mmCIF file of C-alpha atoms in Angstrom:
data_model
loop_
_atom_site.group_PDB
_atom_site.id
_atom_site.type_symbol
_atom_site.label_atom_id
_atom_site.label_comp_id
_atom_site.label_asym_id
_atom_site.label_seq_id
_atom_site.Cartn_x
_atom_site.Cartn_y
_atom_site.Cartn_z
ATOM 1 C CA UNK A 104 -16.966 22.826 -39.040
ATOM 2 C CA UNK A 105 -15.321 23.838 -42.151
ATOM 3 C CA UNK A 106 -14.282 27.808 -42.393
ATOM 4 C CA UNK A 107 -14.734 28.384 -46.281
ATOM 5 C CA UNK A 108 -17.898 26.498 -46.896
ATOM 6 C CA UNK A 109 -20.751 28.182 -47.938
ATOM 7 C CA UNK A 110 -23.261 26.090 -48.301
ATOM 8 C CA UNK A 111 -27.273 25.622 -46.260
ATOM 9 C CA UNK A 112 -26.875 24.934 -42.606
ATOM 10 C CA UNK A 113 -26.913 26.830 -39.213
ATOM 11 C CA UNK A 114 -24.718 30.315 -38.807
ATOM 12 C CA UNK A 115 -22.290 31.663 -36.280
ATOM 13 C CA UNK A 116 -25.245 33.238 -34.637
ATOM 14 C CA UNK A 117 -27.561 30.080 -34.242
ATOM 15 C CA UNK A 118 -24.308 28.536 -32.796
ATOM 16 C CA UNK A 119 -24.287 31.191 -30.111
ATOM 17 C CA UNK A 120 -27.879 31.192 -29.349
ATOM 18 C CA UNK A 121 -27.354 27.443 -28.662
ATOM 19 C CA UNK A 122 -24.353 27.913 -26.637
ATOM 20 C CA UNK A 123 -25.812 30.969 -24.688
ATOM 21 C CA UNK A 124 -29.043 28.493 -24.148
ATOM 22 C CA UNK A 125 -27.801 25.193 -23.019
ATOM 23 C CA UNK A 126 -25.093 27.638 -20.840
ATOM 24 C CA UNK A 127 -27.739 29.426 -18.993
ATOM 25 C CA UNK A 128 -29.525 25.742 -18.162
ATOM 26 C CA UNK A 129 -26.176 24.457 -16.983
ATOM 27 C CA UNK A 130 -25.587 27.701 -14.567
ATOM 28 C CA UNK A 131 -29.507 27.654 -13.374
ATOM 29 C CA UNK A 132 -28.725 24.249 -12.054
ATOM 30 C CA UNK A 133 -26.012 25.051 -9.987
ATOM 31 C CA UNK A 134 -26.856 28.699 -9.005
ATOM 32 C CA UNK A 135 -31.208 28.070 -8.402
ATOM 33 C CA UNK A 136 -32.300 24.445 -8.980
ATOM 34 C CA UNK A 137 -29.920 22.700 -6.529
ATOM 35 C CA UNK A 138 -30.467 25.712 -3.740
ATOM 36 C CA UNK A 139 -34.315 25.157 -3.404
ATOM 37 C CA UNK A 140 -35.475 23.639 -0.585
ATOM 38 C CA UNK A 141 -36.978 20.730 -2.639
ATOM 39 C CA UNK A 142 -34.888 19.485 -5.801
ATOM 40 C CA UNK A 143 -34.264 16.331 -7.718
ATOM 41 C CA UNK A 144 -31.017 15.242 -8.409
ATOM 42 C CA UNK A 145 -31.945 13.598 -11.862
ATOM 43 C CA UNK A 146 -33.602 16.898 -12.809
ATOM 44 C CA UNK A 147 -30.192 18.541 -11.914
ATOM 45 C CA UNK A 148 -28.194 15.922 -13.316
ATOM 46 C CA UNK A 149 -30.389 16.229 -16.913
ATOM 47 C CA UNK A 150 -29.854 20.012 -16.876
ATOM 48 C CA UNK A 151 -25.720 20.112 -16.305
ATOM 49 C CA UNK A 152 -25.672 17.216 -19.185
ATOM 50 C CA UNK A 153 -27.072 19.424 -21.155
ATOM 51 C CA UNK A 154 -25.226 22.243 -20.199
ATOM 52 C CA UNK A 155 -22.324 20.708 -21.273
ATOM 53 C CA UNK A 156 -22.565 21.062 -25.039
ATOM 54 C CA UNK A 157 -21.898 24.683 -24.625
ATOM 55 C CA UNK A 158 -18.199 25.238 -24.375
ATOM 56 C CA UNK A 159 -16.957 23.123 -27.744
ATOM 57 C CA UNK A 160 -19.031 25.599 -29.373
ATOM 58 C CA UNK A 161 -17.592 28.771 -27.598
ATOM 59 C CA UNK A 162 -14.206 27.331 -28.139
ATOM 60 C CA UNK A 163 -14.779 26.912 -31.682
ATOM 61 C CA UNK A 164 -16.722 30.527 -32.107
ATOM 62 C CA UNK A 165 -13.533 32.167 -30.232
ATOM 63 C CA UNK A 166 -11.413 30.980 -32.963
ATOM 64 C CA UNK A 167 -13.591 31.439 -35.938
ATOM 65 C CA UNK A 168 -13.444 35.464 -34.690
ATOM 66 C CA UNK A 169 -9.866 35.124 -34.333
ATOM 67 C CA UNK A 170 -10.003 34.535 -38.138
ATOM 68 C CA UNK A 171 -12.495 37.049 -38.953
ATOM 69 C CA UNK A 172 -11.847 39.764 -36.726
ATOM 70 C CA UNK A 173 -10.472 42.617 -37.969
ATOM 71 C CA UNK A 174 -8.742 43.651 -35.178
ATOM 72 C CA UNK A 175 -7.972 40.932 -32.330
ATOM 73 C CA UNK A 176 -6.251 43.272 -30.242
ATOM 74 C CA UNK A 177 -9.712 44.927 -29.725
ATOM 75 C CA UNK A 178 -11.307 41.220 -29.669
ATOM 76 C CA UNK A 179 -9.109 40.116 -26.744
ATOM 77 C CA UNK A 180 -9.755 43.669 -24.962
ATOM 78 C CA UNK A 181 -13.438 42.951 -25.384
ATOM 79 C CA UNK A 182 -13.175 39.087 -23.628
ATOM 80 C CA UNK A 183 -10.532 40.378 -20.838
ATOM 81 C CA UNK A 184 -12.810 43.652 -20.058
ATOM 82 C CA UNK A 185 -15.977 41.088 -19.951
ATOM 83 C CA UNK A 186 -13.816 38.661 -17.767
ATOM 84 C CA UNK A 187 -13.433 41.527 -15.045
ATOM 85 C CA UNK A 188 -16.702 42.386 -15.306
ATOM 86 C CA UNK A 189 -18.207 38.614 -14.961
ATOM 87 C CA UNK A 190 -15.915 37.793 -12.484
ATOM 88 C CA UNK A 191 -18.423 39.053 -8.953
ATOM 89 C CA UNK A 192 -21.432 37.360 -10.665
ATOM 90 C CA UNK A 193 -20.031 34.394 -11.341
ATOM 91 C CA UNK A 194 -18.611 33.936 -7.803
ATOM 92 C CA UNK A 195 -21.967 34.528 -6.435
ATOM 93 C CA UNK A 196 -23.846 32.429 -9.038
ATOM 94 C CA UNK A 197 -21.671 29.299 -8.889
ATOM 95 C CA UNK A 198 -19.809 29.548 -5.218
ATOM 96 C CA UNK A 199 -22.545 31.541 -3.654
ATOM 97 C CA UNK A 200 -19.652 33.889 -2.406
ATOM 98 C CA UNK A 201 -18.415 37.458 -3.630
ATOM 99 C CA UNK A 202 -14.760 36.622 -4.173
ATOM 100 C CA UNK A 203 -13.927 33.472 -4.595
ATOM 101 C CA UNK A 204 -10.441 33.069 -5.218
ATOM 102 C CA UNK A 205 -10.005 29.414 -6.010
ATOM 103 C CA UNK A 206 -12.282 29.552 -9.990
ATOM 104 C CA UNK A 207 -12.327 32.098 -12.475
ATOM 105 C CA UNK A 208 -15.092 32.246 -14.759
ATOM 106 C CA UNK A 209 -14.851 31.153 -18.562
ATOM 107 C CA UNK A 210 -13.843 34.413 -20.200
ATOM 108 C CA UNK A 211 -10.351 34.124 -18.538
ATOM 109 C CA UNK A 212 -10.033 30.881 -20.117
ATOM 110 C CA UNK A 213 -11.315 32.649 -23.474
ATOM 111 C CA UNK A 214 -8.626 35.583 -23.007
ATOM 112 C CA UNK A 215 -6.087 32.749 -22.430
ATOM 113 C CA UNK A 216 -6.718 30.892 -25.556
ATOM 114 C CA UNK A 217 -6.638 33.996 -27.561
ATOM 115 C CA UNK A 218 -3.365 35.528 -26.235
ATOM 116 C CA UNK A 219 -2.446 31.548 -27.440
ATOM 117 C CA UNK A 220 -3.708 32.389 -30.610
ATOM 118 C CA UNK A 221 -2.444 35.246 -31.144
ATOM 119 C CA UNK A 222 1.668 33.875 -30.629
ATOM 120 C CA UNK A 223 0.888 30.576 -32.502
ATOM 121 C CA UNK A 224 -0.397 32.420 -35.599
ATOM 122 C CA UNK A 225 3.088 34.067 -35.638
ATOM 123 C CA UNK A 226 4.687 30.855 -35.677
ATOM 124 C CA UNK A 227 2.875 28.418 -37.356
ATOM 125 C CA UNK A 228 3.868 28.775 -41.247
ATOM 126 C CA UNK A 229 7.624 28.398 -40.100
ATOM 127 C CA UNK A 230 8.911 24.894 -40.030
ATOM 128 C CA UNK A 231 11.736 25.029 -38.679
ATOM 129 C CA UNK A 232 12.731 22.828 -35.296
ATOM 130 C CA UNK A 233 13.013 25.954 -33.421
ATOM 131 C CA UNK A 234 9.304 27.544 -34.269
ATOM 132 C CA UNK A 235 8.074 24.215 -33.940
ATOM 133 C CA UNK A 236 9.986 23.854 -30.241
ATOM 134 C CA UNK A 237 8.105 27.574 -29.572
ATOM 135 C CA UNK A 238 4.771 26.509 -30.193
ATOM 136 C CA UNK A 239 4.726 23.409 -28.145
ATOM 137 C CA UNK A 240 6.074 25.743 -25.332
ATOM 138 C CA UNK A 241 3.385 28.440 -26.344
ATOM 139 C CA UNK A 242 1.150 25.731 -25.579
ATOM 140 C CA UNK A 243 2.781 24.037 -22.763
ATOM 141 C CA UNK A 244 2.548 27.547 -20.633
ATOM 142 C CA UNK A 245 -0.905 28.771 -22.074
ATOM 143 C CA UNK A 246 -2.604 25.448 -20.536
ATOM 144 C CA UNK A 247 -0.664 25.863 -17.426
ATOM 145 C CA UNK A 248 -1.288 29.282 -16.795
ATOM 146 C CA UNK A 249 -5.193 28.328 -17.011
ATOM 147 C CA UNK A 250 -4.296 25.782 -14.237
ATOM 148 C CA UNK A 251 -2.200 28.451 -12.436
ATOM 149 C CA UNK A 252 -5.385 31.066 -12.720
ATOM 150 C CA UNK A 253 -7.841 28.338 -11.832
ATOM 151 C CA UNK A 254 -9.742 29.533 -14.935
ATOM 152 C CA UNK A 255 -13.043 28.007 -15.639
ATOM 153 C CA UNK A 256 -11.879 24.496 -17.391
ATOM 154 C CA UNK A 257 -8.773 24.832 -16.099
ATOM 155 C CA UNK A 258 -5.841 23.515 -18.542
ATOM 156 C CA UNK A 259 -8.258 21.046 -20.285
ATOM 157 C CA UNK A 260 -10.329 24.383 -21.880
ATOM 158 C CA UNK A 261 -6.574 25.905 -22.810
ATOM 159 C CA UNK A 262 -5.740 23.068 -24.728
ATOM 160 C CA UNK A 263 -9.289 22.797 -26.428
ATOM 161 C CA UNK A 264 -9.068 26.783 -27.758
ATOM 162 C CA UNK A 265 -5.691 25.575 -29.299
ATOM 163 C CA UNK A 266 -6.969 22.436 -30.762
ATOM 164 C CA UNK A 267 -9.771 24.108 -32.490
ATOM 165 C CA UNK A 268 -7.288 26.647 -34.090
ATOM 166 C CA UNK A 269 -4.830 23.503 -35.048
ATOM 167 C CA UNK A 270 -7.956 21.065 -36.908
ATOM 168 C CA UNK A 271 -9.593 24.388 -38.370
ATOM 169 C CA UNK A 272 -8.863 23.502 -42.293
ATOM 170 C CA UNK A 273 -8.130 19.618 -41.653
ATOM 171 C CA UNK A 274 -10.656 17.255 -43.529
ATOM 172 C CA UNK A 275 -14.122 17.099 -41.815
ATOM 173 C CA UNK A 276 -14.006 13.833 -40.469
ATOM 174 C CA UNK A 277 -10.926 14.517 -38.900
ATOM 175 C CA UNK A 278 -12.489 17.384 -36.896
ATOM 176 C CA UNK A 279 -15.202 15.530 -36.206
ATOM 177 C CA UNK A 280 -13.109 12.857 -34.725
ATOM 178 C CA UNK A 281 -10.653 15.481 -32.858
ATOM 179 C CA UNK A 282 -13.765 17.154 -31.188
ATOM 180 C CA UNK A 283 -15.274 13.595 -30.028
ATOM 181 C CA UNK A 284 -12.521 12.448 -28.452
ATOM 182 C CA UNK A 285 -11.328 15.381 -26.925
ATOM 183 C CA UNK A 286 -14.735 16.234 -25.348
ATOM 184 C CA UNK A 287 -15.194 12.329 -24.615
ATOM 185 C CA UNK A 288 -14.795 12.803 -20.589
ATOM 186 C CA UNK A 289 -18.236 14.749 -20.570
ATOM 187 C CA UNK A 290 -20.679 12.176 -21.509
ATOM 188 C CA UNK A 291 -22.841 14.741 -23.967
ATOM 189 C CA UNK A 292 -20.584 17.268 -24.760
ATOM 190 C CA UNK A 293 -19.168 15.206 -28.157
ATOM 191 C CA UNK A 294 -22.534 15.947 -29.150
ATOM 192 C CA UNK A 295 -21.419 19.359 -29.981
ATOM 193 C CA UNK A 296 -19.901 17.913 -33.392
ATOM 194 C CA UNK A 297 -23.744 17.887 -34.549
ATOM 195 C CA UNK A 298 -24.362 21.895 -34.806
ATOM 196 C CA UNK A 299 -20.374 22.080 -35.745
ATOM 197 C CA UNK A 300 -20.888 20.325 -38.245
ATOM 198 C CA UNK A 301 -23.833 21.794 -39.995
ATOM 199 C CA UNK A 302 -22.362 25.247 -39.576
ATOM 200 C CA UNK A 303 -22.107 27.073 -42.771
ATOM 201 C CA UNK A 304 -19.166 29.577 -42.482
ATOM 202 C CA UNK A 305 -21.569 32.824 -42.367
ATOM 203 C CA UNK A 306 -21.715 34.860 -39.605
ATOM 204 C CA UNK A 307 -25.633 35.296 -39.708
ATOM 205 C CA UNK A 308 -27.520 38.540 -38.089
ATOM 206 C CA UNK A 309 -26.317 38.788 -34.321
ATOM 207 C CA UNK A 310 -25.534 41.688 -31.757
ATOM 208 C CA UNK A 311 -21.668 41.375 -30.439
ATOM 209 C CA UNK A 312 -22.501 43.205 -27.264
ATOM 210 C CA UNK A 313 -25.388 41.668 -26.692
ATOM 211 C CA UNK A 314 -23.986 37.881 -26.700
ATOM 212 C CA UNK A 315 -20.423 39.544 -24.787
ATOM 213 C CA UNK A 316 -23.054 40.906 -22.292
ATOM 214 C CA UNK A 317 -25.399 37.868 -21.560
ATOM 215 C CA UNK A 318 -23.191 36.117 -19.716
ATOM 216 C CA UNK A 319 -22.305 38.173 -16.161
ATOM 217 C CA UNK A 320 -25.619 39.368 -16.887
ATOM 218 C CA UNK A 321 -27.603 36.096 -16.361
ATOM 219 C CA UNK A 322 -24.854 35.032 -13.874
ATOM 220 C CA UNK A 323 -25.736 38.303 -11.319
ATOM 221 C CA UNK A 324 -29.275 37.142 -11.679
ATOM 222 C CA UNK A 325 -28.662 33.653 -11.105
ATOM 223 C CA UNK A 326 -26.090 34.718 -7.803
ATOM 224 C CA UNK A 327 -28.837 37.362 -6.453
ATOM 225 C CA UNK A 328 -31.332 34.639 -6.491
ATOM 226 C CA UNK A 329 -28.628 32.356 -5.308
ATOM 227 C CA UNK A 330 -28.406 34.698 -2.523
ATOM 228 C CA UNK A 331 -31.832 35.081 -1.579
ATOM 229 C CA UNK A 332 -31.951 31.249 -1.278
ATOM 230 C CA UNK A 333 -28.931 31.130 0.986
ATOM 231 C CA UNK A 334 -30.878 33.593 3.409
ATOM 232 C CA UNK A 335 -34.320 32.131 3.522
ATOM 233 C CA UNK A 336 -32.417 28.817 4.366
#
């Protein structure tokens, strides 16, 4: 998971393939498999499992571009403008209702983490007891506001963002560590640390709007079917 190596391995744009993949298996359980008239639940189960190994890696991809952006106002415009927009879909995809009040979908949680970002990387190379006092309440207030929100992850997906940005340049074994225990609730998402840790600091050939875009777009698929389940039931 290093950020200056350079060396053979798998690319910022592999990563998100395999995040966008192993996402869009954990959503089609939820939103179409468990809807239909016949399912399994160990074919359900298998699919959510897997679905899990997704967010470590979008955590850790939101603050690689925080570092490599070159402008994270815009970045943080693009992930709240996608949040708005996702925000219908994934009601109907994952609560089978337009609004749904009570969860917000994952790029709230993203927008979140950055804003985080954003005030700890003012702070950080100060030392002093009062900077350090700031960030813990930066992060104190970041994770509850994603509880407040009812964000996708709630406080738990605050606090990962942040940890990713604090282990970024610590020893690789470390990180490794950091990311297995931290994830160690879900039962296969430590098994993230595998791609992490084979990724090779390049950015690789990838459309931004495409991978901003796949997500409420697969999500008002998943909901419309969702929908059309609902009915014939």
């Amino acid at each position: 998971m290093g950020t200056t190596r350079q060396r053979a391995g798998i690319s910022a744009a592999v990563l998100k393939w395999l995040a966008v993949v192993t996402m869009v298996m954990d959503h089609f359980a939820v939103a179409v498999y468990w809807q239909l008239p016949v399912h399994r639940y160990d074919v359900y189960f298998v699919l959510r499992k897997i679905g899990r190994i997704a967010f470590p890696i979008y955590c850790f991809l939101l603050v690689e571009g925080f570092f490599h952006t070159k402008n994270v106002k815009k970045y943080l415009r693009n992930c709240l403008l996608f949040a708005v927009l996702s925000e219908i879909p994934f009601d109907m995809a994952i609560f089978g209702k337009i609004v749904y009040p009570q969860g917000q979908n994952v790029y709230f949680t993203l927008c979140i983490g950055l804003c985080a970002l954003m005030l700890l990387n003012r702070l950080r190379a100060r030392y002093e007891m009062k900077y350090v006092f700031l960030q813990l309440l930066i992060i104190v207030l970041s994770a509850c506001m994603g509880e407040v929100l009812d964000v996708d992850y709630h406080w738990k997906g605050v606090l990962f963002i942040i940890m990713f940005y604090y282990i970024r340049n610590a020893q690789e074994w470390v990180r490794n560590i950091a990311v297995i225990g931290a994830f160690a609730y879900e039962v296969t998402a430590p098994l993230a640390v595998i791609p992490l840790h084979f990724y090779n600091g390049k950015r690789g050939r990838q459309s931004k709007y495409l991978f901003y875009a796949v997500y409420p777009l697969h999500l008002l698929v998943f909901g419309l079917i969702r929908f059309y389940l609902m009915g014939e039931g």
